[in-house]
CSV table of C-alpha atoms and ligand atoms in Angstrom, one decimal:
chain,number,residue,atom,x,y,z
A,216,UNK,CA,-8.7,1.1,-23.8
A,217,UNK,CA,-11.5,3.2,-22.3
A,218,UNK,CA,-10.5,6.9,-22.4
A,219,UNK,CA,-10.7,8.7,-19.0
A,220,UNK,CA,-12.3,12.0,-19.0
A,221,UNK,CA,-11.1,14.1,-15.9
A,222,UNK,CA,-13.8,16.7,-16.5
A,223,UNK,CA,-16.6,14.2,-15.6
A,224,UNK,CA,-17.4,14.5,-11.9
A,225,UNK,CA,-18.7,11.8,-9.6
A,226,UNK,CA,-22.3,11.5,-8.6
A,227,UNK,CA,-21.5,10.2,-5.1
A,228,UNK,CA,-25.1,9.8,-3.9
A,229,UNK,CA,-26.0,7.6,-6.8
A,230,UNK,CA,-22.8,5.6,-6.5
A,231,UNK,CA,-23.3,5.0,-2.8
A,232,UNK,CA,-26.8,3.7,-3.5
A,233,UNK,CA,-25.3,1.2,-5.8
A,234,UNK,CA,-23.5,-0.5,-2.9
A,235,UNK,CA,-26.1,-2.1,-0.6
A,236,UNK,CA,-23.6,-2.6,2.3
A,237,UNK,CA,-23.1,1.2,2.5
A,238,UNK,CA,-26.8,1.5,3.5
A,239,UNK,CA,-26.4,-0.8,6.5
A,240,UNK,CA,-25.9,0.0,10.1
A,241,UNK,CA,-23.3,-1.4,12.5
A,242,UNK,CA,-24.0,-1.2,16.3
A,243,UNK,CA,-27.0,1.0,15.4
A,244,UNK,CA,-24.9,3.6,13.5
A,245,UNK,CA,-24.7,4.1,9.7
A,246,UNK,CA,-21.6,2.2,8.5
A,247,UNK,CA,-18.5,4.2,7.6
A,248,UNK,CA,-16.4,1.7,5.7
A,249,UNK,CA,-12.7,2.6,5.7
A,250,UNK,CA,-11.1,-0.8,5.3
A,251,UNK,CA,-10.9,-0.8,1.5
A,252,UNK,CA,-7.2,-1.7,1.5
A,253,UNK,CA,-8.3,-5.1,3.0
A,254,UNK,CA,-11.3,-5.6,0.7
A,255,UNK,CA,-13.7,-3.4,-1.2
A,256,UNK,CA,-17.5,-3.6,-1.2
A,257,UNK,CA,-19.5,-4.9,-4.1
A,258,UNK,CA,-21.9,-2.9,-6.3
A,259,UNK,CA,-25.4,-4.2,-6.9
A,260,UNK,CA,-24.4,-5.1,-10.5
A,261,UNK,CA,-21.9,-7.6,-9.2
A,262,UNK,CA,-24.3,-9.1,-6.7
A,263,UNK,CA,-27.0,-9.4,-9.3
A,264,UNK,CA,-24.6,-11.0,-11.8
A,265,UNK,CA,-23.5,-13.6,-9.3
A,266,UNK,CA,-27.1,-14.4,-8.5
A,267,UNK,CA,-28.0,-14.6,-12.1
A,268,UNK,CA,-25.1,-17.0,-12.8
A,269,UNK,CA,-26.0,-19.3,-9.9
A,270,UNK,CA,-29.7,-19.2,-10.4
A,271,UNK,CA,-29.9,-19.8,-14.1
A,272,UNK,CA,-26.6,-20.4,-15.8
A,273,UNK,CA,-24.4,-22.5,-13.6
A,274,UNK,CA,-22.3,-25.1,-15.5
A,275,UNK,CA,-18.7,-26.1,-15.6
A,276,UNK,CA,-16.8,-24.2,-18.4
A,277,UNK,CA,-14.8,-25.4,-21.3
A,278,UNK,CA,-15.7,-29.1,-21.2
A,279,UNK,CA,-19.3,-29.2,-22.1
A,280,UNK,CA,-21.2,-29.2,-25.4
A,281,UNK,CA,-24.5,-28.4,-23.8
A,282,UNK,CA,-26.2,-25.0,-23.8
A,283,UNK,CA,-25.4,-23.9,-20.2
A,284,UNK,CA,-21.8,-24.9,-20.4
A,285,UNK,CA,-21.3,-23.0,-23.7
A,286,UNK,CA,-23.1,-20.0,-22.2
A,287,UNK,CA,-20.9,-20.0,-19.1
A,288,UNK,CA,-17.7,-20.5,-21.2
A,289,UNK,CA,-18.7,-17.5,-23.3
A,290,UNK,CA,-19.2,-15.3,-20.2
A,291,UNK,CA,-15.9,-16.5,-18.7
A,292,UNK,CA,-13.9,-15.8,-21.8
A,293,UNK,CA,-15.7,-12.4,-22.2
A,294,UNK,CA,-14.6,-11.6,-18.6
A,295,UNK,CA,-11.0,-12.3,-19.7
A,296,UNK,CA,-11.4,-9.8,-22.6
A,297,UNK,CA,-12.8,-7.2,-20.1
A,298,UNK,CA,-9.7,-7.7,-17.9
A,299,UNK,CA,-7.4,-7.5,-21.0
A,300,UNK,CA,-9.0,-4.2,-22.0
A,301,UNK,CA,-8.9,-2.9,-18.3
A,302,UNK,CA,-5.1,-3.2,-18.1
A,303,UNK,CA,-4.4,-2.9,-21.9
A,304,UNK,CA,-2.7,-6.2,-22.4
A,305,UNK,CA,-2.0,-7.1,-26.0
A,306,UNK,CA,-4.2,-10.2,-26.1
A,307,UNK,CA,-6.1,-12.5,-23.9
A,308,UNK,CA,-3.3,-15.2,-23.9
A,309,UNK,CA,-1.6,-12.8,-21.5
A,310,UNK,CA,-4.5,-12.9,-18.9
A,311,UNK,CA,-4.4,-15.8,-16.6
A,312,UNK,CA,-7.1,-16.1,-13.9
A,313,UNK,CA,-5.8,-17.1,-10.4
A,314,UNK,CA,-7.2,-17.1,-6.9
A,315,UNK,CA,-5.9,-13.6,-6.1
A,316,UNK,CA,-2.8,-11.5,-6.0
A,317,UNK,CA,-1.2,-14.1,-3.6
A,318,UNK,CA,-2.1,-17.0,-6.0
A,319,UNK,CA,-0.6,-15.1,-9.0
A,320,UNK,CA,2.7,-14.3,-7.2
A,321,UNK,CA,3.1,-17.9,-6.0
A,322,UNK,CA,2.4,-19.1,-9.5
A,323,UNK,CA,5.2,-16.9,-10.9
A,324,UNK,CA,7.6,-17.7,-8.0
A,325,UNK,CA,7.1,-21.4,-8.7
A,326,UNK,CA,7.0,-21.3,-12.5
A,327,UNK,CA,9.6,-18.6,-13.2
A,328,UNK,CA,11.7,-20.0,-10.3
A,329,UNK,CA,11.7,-23.5,-11.8
A,330,UNK,CA,12.8,-22.2,-15.1
A,331,UNK,CA,15.2,-19.3,-14.4
A,332,UNK,CA,16.4,-19.4,-10.8
A,333,UNK,CA,19.5,-21.3,-9.7
A,334,UNK,CA,21.9,-21.3,-6.8
A,335,UNK,CA,23.5,-17.9,-6.1
A,336,UNK,CA,20.9,-15.9,-8.1
A,337,UNK,CA,19.4,-12.8,-6.7
A,338,UNK,CA,15.8,-11.5,-6.5
A,339,UNK,CA,15.0,-7.9,-5.6
A,340,UNK,CA,12.0,-7.0,-3.6
A,341,UNK,CA,11.3,-3.8,-1.5
A,342,UNK,CA,11.0,-3.2,2.2
A,343,UNK,CA,7.4,-2.1,1.8
A,344,UNK,CA,6.1,-5.3,0.2
A,345,UNK,CA,3.0,-7.1,1.5
A,346,UNK,CA,4.0,-10.5,2.9
A,347,UNK,CA,2.5,-12.0,-0.3
A,348,UNK,CA,5.3,-10.4,-2.2
A,349,UNK,CA,8.0,-11.5,0.2
A,350,UNK,CA,7.3,-15.0,1.4
A,351,UNK,CA,6.8,-16.8,-2.0
A,352,UNK,CA,10.3,-15.4,-3.0
A,353,UNK,CA,11.8,-16.5,0.3
A,354,UNK,CA,10.4,-19.9,-0.2
A,355,UNK,CA,11.9,-19.9,-3.8
A,356,UNK,CA,15.2,-18.7,-2.5
A,357,UNK,CA,15.2,-21.5,0.1
A,358,UNK,CA,14.4,-24.1,-2.6
A,359,UNK,CA,17.1,-22.9,-5.0
A,360,UNK,CA,19.7,-21.5,-2.6
A,361,UNK,CA,19.1,-18.0,-4.1
A,362,UNK,CA,19.2,-14.7,-2.3
A,363,UNK,CA,16.7,-12.0,-1.6
A,364,UNK,CA,17.9,-8.4,-1.9
A,365,UNK,CA,15.8,-5.6,-0.4
A,366,UNK,CA,15.2,-2.0,-1.6
A,367,UNK,CA,14.9,0.3,1.5
A,368,UNK,CA,12.6,3.2,1.9
A,369,UNK,CA,13.1,6.6,3.6
A,370,UNK,CA,11.2,8.1,6.5
A,371,UNK,CA,8.4,9.3,4.2
A,372,UNK,CA,7.9,5.9,2.7
A,373,UNK,CA,9.6,6.6,-0.6
A,374,UNK,CA,11.7,3.8,-2.1
A,375,UNK,CA,15.4,4.8,-2.4
A,376,UNK,CA,16.1,4.7,-6.1
A,377,UNK,CA,19.9,5.0,-5.7
A,378,UNK,CA,19.9,2.0,-3.4
A,379,UNK,CA,17.7,0.1,-5.9
A,380,UNK,CA,20.2,0.7,-8.7
A,381,UNK,CA,23.1,-0.4,-6.5
A,382,UNK,CA,21.4,-3.8,-5.9
A,383,UNK,CA,21.8,-4.9,-9.5
A,384,UNK,CA,24.7,-7.2,-10.5
A,385,UNK,CA,25.2,-10.1,-12.9
A,386,UNK,CA,23.3,-12.4,-10.6
A,387,UNK,CA,20.1,-10.4,-10.5
A,388,UNK,CA,17.3,-12.4,-12.1
A,389,UNK,CA,14.0,-10.7,-11.1
A,390,UNK,CA,12.5,-7.6,-9.5
A,391,UNK,CA,9.2,-8.0,-7.6
A,392,UNK,CA,7.9,-4.7,-6.3
A,393,UNK,CA,4.5,-3.2,-5.3
A,394,UNK,CA,2.9,-0.5,-7.4
A,395,UNK,CA,1.2,1.0,-4.3
A,396,UNK,CA,2.0,0.2,-0.7
A,397,UNK,CA,-1.0,-1.1,1.3
A,398,UNK,CA,0.3,0.2,4.6
A,399,UNK,CA,2.0,3.5,3.5
A,400,UNK,CA,0.0,4.5,0.5
A,401,UNK,CA,3.1,5.3,-1.5
A,402,UNK,CA,2.8,5.1,-5.3
A,403,UNK,CA,6.1,3.8,-6.5
A,404,UNK,CA,7.8,5.0,-9.8
A,405,UNK,CA,7.4,1.5,-11.2
A,406,UNK,CA,7.7,2.6,-14.9
A,407,UNK,CA,11.2,4.1,-14.2
A,408,UNK,CA,12.1,1.0,-12.1
A,409,UNK,CA,11.1,-1.3,-14.9
A,410,UNK,CA,13.1,0.6,-17.5
A,411,UNK,CA,16.2,0.4,-15.3
A,412,UNK,CA,15.7,-3.3,-14.7
A,413,UNK,CA,15.2,-3.9,-18.4
A,414,UNK,CA,18.4,-2.0,-19.2
A,415,UNK,CA,20.0,-4.8,-17.1
A,416,UNK,CA,18.0,-7.5,-18.9
A,417,UNK,CA,16.1,-8.3,-15.7
A,418,UNK,CA,12.3,-8.9,-15.8
A,419,UNK,CA,9.9,-7.2,-13.4
A,420,UNK,CA,6.8,-8.4,-11.6
A,421,UNK,CA,4.5,-5.6,-10.3
A,422,UNK,CA,2.1,-6.2,-7.4
A,423,UNK,CA,-0.9,-4.1,-8.4
A,424,UNK,CA,-3.3,-5.2,-5.6
A,425,UNK,CA,-3.6,-1.6,-4.3
A,426,UNK,CA,-3.3,0.2,-7.6
A,427,UNK,CA,-5.9,-1.0,-10.2
A,428,UNK,CA,-8.8,0.3,-8.1
A,429,UNK,CA,-7.4,3.8,-7.9
A,430,UNK,CA,-6.0,4.7,-11.3
A,431,UNK,CA,-5.8,3.4,-14.9
A,432,UNK,CA,-3.0,0.8,-15.3
A,433,UNK,CA,-1.6,0.2,-18.8
A,434,UNK,CA,0.7,-2.8,-18.8
A,435,UNK,CA,2.1,-2.1,-22.2
A,436,UNK,CA,3.0,1.4,-21.2
A,437,UNK,CA,4.6,0.2,-18.0
A,438,UNK,CA,6.3,-2.6,-20.0
A,439,UNK,CA,6.2,-4.9,-16.9
A,440,UNK,CA,6.7,-8.6,-17.5
A,441,UNK,CA,4.1,-9.6,-14.9
A,442,UNK,CA,1.3,-7.7,-13.2
A,443,UNK,CA,-0.9,-9.2,-10.5
A,444,UNK,CA,-4.1,-8.1,-8.7
A,445,UNK,CA,-7.0,-9.4,-6.7
A,446,UNK,CA,-10.7,-9.3,-7.7
A,447,UNK,CA,-12.0,-8.6,-4.3
A,448,UNK,CA,-10.0,-5.3,-3.9
A,449,UNK,CA,-11.4,-4.0,-7.2
A,450,UNK,CA,-15.1,-4.3,-6.2
A,451,UNK,CA,-15.4,-7.9,-7.5
A,452,UNK,CA,-15.8,-11.2,-5.7
A,453,UNK,CA,-13.3,-13.0,-3.5
A,454,UNK,CA,-11.4,-16.1,-4.8
A,455,UNK,CA,-10.4,-14.6,-8.1
A,456,UNK,CA,-7.3,-12.7,-9.2
A,457,UNK,CA,-5.3,-11.9,-12.3
A,458,UNK,CA,-1.9,-12.8,-13.5
A,459,UNK,CA,-0.8,-10.8,-16.5
A,460,UNK,CA,2.3,-12.0,-18.2
A,461,UNK,CA,3.9,-11.0,-21.5
A,462,UNK,CA,3.1,-13.8,-23.9
A,463,UNK,CA,6.7,-14.3,-24.9
A,464,UNK,CA,7.5,-14.8,-21.2
A,465,UNK,CA,4.6,-17.0,-20.3
A,466,UNK,CA,5.3,-19.2,-23.3
A,467,UNK,CA,8.7,-20.1,-21.8
A,468,UNK,CA,7.4,-21.0,-18.4
A,469,UNK,CA,6.3,-24.5,-17.2
A,470,UNK,CA,2.8,-24.9,-15.7
A,471,UNK,CA,2.5,-24.2,-12.0
A,472,UNK,CA,-0.2,-26.8,-11.3
A,473,UNK,CA,-1.2,-30.0,-13.1
A,474,UNK,CA,-4.8,-31.1,-13.6
A,475,UNK,CA,-7.8,-30.9,-15.9
A,476,UNK,CA,-8.0,-28.2,-18.6
A,477,UNK,CA,-4.3,-27.3,-18.6
A,478,UNK,CA,-3.4,-30.3,-20.7
A,479,UNK,CA,-3.5,-31.1,-24.4
A,480,UNK,CA,-2.9,-34.8,-24.5
A,481,UNK,CA,-2.4,-37.1,-21.4
A,482,UNK,CA,-0.5,-40.3,-21.9
A,483,UNK,CA,1.4,-42.3,-19.2
A,484,UNK,CA,4.5,-42.0,-21.4
A,485,UNK,CA,4.2,-38.2,-21.9
A,486,UNK,CA,1.7,-35.4,-21.3
A,487,UNK,CA,1.5,-32.3,-23.4
A,488,UNK,CA,0.1,-29.0,-22.2
A,489,UNK,CA,-2.7,-26.7,-23.4
A,490,UNK,CA,-1.9,-23.4,-25.0
A,491,UNK,CA,-1.9,-20.0,-23.2
A,492,UNK,CA,-3.6,-19.0,-21.0
A,493,UNK,CA,-5.2,-22.4,-20.2
A,494,UNK,CA,-1.7,-23.9,-19.5
A,495,UNK,CA,-1.9,-22.0,-16.2
A,496,UNK,CA,-5.5,-22.7,-15.3
A,497,UNK,CA,-5.6,-26.2,-13.9
A,498,UNK,CA,-8.8,-27.7,-12.6
A,499,UNK,CA,-12.3,-26.1,-12.3
A,500,UNK,CA,-11.6,-22.4,-12.1
A,501,UNK,CA,-13.7,-20.0,-10.1
A,502,UNK,CA,-15.6,-19.0,-13.2
A,503,UNK,CA,-18.5,-17.3,-11.4
A,504,UNK,CA,-16.0,-15.0,-9.6
A,505,UNK,CA,-14.1,-14.3,-12.8
A,506,UNK,CA,-17.4,-13.3,-14.5
A,507,UNK,CA,-18.3,-11.2,-11.4
A,508,UNK,CA,-14.9,-9.5,-11.7
A,509,UNK,CA,-15.7,-8.7,-15.3
A,510,UNK,CA,-18.9,-7.0,-14.2
A,511,UNK,CA,-17.1,-5.1,-11.5
A,512,UNK,CA,-14.6,-3.7,-14.1
A,513,UNK,CA,-17.5,-2.7,-16.4
A,514,UNK,CA,-19.0,-0.9,-13.4
A,515,UNK,CA,-15.7,1.0,-12.8
A,516,UNK,CA,-15.5,1.8,-16.5
A,517,UNK,CA,-19.1,3.2,-16.4
A,518,UNK,CA,-17.8,5.8,-13.8
A,519,UNK,CA,-14.4,6.3,-15.4
A,520,UNK,CA,-11.0,6.8,-13.8
A,521,UNK,CA,-11.0,10.5,-14.6
A,522,UNK,CA,-13.9,11.0,-12.2
A,523,UNK,CA,-12.6,8.4,-9.7
A,524,UNK,CA,-9.2,10.0,-9.5
A,525,UNK,CA,-10.5,13.5,-9.1
A,526,UNK,CA,-12.8,12.5,-6.3
A,527,UNK,CA,-10.2,10.5,-4.5
A,528,UNK,CA,-7.7,13.4,-4.8
A,529,UNK,CA,-10.2,15.8,-3.2
A,530,UNK,CA,-11.0,13.2,-0.5
A,531,UNK,CA,-7.3,12.7,0.2
A,532,UNK,CA,-6.6,16.4,0.7
A,533,UNK,CA,-9.7,16.9,2.9
A,534,UNK,CA,-8.9,13.8,5.1
A,535,UNK,CA,-5.2,14.8,5.3
A,536,UNK,CA,-6.0,18.3,6.6
A,537,UNK,CA,-8.8,17.1,9.0
A,538,UNK,CA,-6.5,14.5,10.6
A,539,UNK,CA,-4.2,17.3,11.6
A,540,UNK,CA,-6.8,18.5,14.1
A,541,UNK,CA,-6.1,15.5,16.3
A,542,UNK,CA,-3.3,16.2,18.7
A,543,UNK,CA,-0.4,13.8,18.7
A,544,UNK,CA,-1.6,12.0,15.5
A,545,UNK,CA,1.4,10.8,13.5
A,546,UNK,CA,1.0,9.6,9.9
A,547,UNK,CA,3.3,6.8,8.6
A,548,UNK,CA,3.8,7.2,4.9
A,549,UNK,CA,4.1,10.8,3.6
A,550,UNK,CA,5.2,10.2,0.1
A,551,UNK,CA,4.4,13.0,-2.3
A,552,UNK,CA,2.8,10.5,-4.7
A,553,UNK,CA,0.2,8.7,-2.5
A,554,UNK,CA,-3.2,7.2,-2.6
A,555,UNK,CA,-5.9,7.6,0.1
A,556,UNK,CA,-4.4,5.3,2.7
A,557,UNK,CA,-3.8,6.8,6.1
A,558,UNK,CA,-1.7,4.7,8.5
A,559,UNK,CA,-1.3,6.5,11.8
A,560,UNK,CA,-0.8,6.3,15.6
A,561,UNK,CA,-2.2,8.7,18.2
A,562,UNK,CA,0.1,9.6,21.1
A,563,UNK,CA,1.0,6.3,22.8
A,564,UNK,CA,-2.5,4.8,22.5
A,565,UNK,CA,-2.6,1.2,21.3
A,566,UNK,CA,-4.1,1.1,17.8
A,567,UNK,CA,-6.4,-1.8,18.7
A,568,UNK,CA,-8.1,0.2,21.5
A,569,UNK,CA,-8.9,3.0,19.0
A,570,UNK,CA,-10.1,0.5,16.4
A,571,UNK,CA,-12.5,-1.1,18.9
A,572,UNK,CA,-14.0,2.2,19.9
A,573,UNK,CA,-14.4,3.3,16.3
A,574,UNK,CA,-16.1,0.0,15.6
A,575,UNK,CA,-18.7,0.8,18.3
A,576,UNK,CA,-19.4,4.0,16.4
A,577,UNK,CA,-20.0,2.1,13.2
A,578,UNK,CA,-16.6,3.0,11.7
A,579,UNK,CA,-14.6,0.2,10.2
A,580,UNK,CA,-10.8,0.7,10.1
A,581,UNK,CA,-8.0,-1.9,10.3
A,582,UNK,CA,-5.4,-2.1,13.0
A,583,UNK,CA,-2.2,-4.1,13.1
A,584,UNK,CA,0.7,-4.7,10.7
A,585,UNK,CA,-1.4,-4.9,7.5
A,586,UNK,CA,0.7,-7.9,6.5
A,587,UNK,CA,3.7,-5.6,6.2
A,588,UNK,CA,5.8,-6.5,9.3
A,589,UNK,CA,9.1,-5.1,7.7
A,590,UNK,CA,7.3,-1.7,7.4
A,591,UNK,CA,6.5,-1.8,11.1
A,592,UNK,CA,10.0,-2.9,11.9
A,593,UNK,CA,11.4,0.1,9.9
A,594,UNK,CA,9.5,2.5,12.1
A,595,UNK,CA,10.0,0.3,15.2
A,596,UNK,CA,6.3,0.2,15.9
A,597,UNK,CA,4.0,-2.8,16.5
A,598,UNK,CA,1.2,-1.6,14.2
A,599,UNK,CA,-0.9,1.3,13.0
A,600,UNK,CA,-4.5,2.3,12.6
A,601,UNK,CA,-5.3,2.3,8.9
A,602,UNK,CA,-8.1,4.2,7.2
A,603,UNK,CA,-8.2,3.2,3.5
A,604,UNK,CA,-10.6,4.8,1.1
A,605,UNK,CA,-12.4,4.0,-2.1
A,606,UNK,CA,-14.2,6.2,-4.6
A,607,UNK,CA,-17.5,5.6,-2.8
A,608,UNK,CA,-16.2,7.2,0.4
A,609,UNK,CA,-17.5,10.7,1.2
A,610,UNK,CA,-16.4,13.8,3.0
A,611,UNK,CA,-19.0,12.8,5.7
A,612,UNK,CA,-17.1,9.6,6.2
A,613,UNK,CA,-14.0,11.6,6.9
A,614,UNK,CA,-16.0,13.8,9.3
A,615,UNK,CA,-17.3,10.8,11.1
A,616,UNK,CA,-13.8,9.3,11.4
A,617,UNK,CA,-12.3,12.5,12.8
A,618,UNK,CA,-15.1,12.9,15.3
A,619,UNK,CA,-14.8,9.2,16.3
A,620,UNK,CA,-11.0,9.6,16.7
A,621,UNK,CA,-11.5,12.7,18.9
A,622,UNK,CA,-14.0,10.8,21.1
A,623,UNK,CA,-11.8,7.7,21.3
A,624,UNK,CA,-8.8,9.8,22.4
A,625,UNK,CA,-10.9,11.6,25.1
A,626,UNK,CA,-12.0,8.2,26.4
A,627,UNK,CA,-8.6,6.6,26.4
A,628,UNK,CA,-6.5,9.5,27.7
B,999,PMP,N1,-0.3,-7.2,-2.3
B,999,PMP,C1,-0.8,-6.1,-1.7
B,999,PMP,C2,-0.1,-4.8,-1.9
B,999,PMP,C3,-1.9,-6.2,-0.9
B,999,PMP,O1,-2.5,-5.1,-0.3
B,999,PMP,C4,-2.6,-7.5,-0.7
B,999,PMP,C5,-3.8,-7.7,0.1
B,999,PMP,N2,-3.8,-6.9,1.3
B,999,PMP,C6,-2.0,-8.6,-1.4
B,999,PMP,C7,-0.9,-8.4,-2.1
B,999,PMP,C8,-2.6,-9.9,-1.3
B,999,PMP,O2,-3.9,-10.0,-1.8
B,999,PMP,P1,-4.8,-11.3,-1.7
B,999,PMP,O3,-4.8,-11.6,-0.2
B,999,PMP,O4,-6.1,-10.8,-2.2
B,999,PMP,O5,-4.2,-12.3,-2.5
């Protein structure tokens, strides 16, 4: 694993120049991009890599003997090694490429569900999950007549650990919980939650879609059974994601989809499957995006999580204090352990109205439920304004946001 040096500080001007979209204008104003929870922007290195692949290397992987195919296969498998190193998996058999966090969770819900879930069994999720970590389990429960149990959170957006522990019984088969909430920003104590589940012989899937871009994740240290994330939220391309699974677990699971590449020998009498990780990669994979994800991770590594975390911590504190200047602004999600996601409402103004006005000022935020309707139901609200930050955001971005919000409130009051 790459060691993270917290003493190294970030060269923000240089970093921002690496992201072409951050130099663009929206409605005649320099873009302030604060929708990183939805997707992150791409550094020049990733854009150049994708161009290079499409211009001079494109060829289907794994099935060719010719030069281009071998070259592309090499790059694809190297990207797998980069991902392995990024999350410190034991070996590349444990790294399956998917279409995204959603694709990974659905794969586990089908595959693990096929093998291990039967009528009356229970699966634990939390009240703050993204719909992607609720609906696949509901679909599984409907197929198998199993039951979903839900860990509630308190008024600050902290998962209630006592309630979590009370949910376990002899029917509990899996815990699926988010590492970081995309609408509240809460960082959940997943290591402790995993340890508790394992004490009860229950495997755990962690949704890391909002975690891997903010801090170093070590799947061996967490000891999770599955860990999933999306490439596009970690400065890589869309259409690619990662499913990490412990090798011993993945070995026991049936394939999720059938097709080319995931097979060993196909006969009408009986087909045998390929070894890990290919058993879970049916058909022509999005190999360009996988390689682009590898480049994005190398870019992150070149900055280092020590510097990234320090900058994001400073940005968080500054933004938190500046948002207090706005009268009637209420933040949803005030966990002590939190990343730079700010979900809020101002007085009784509709979030959409504020989002539209901010957009006219070149400021991109998200409004709505953020695919977490149960979170909105918890607070009995219809949605929030969400400003979500990445390491390339600056203190000036926060200033522009605060100024924009003040103007929007004046216009709408
Ligand atoms: N989980 C969380 C916590 C998320 O924030 C998201 C995306 N907003 C997802 C899962 C789904 O990611 P994707 O749409 O890239 O599959």
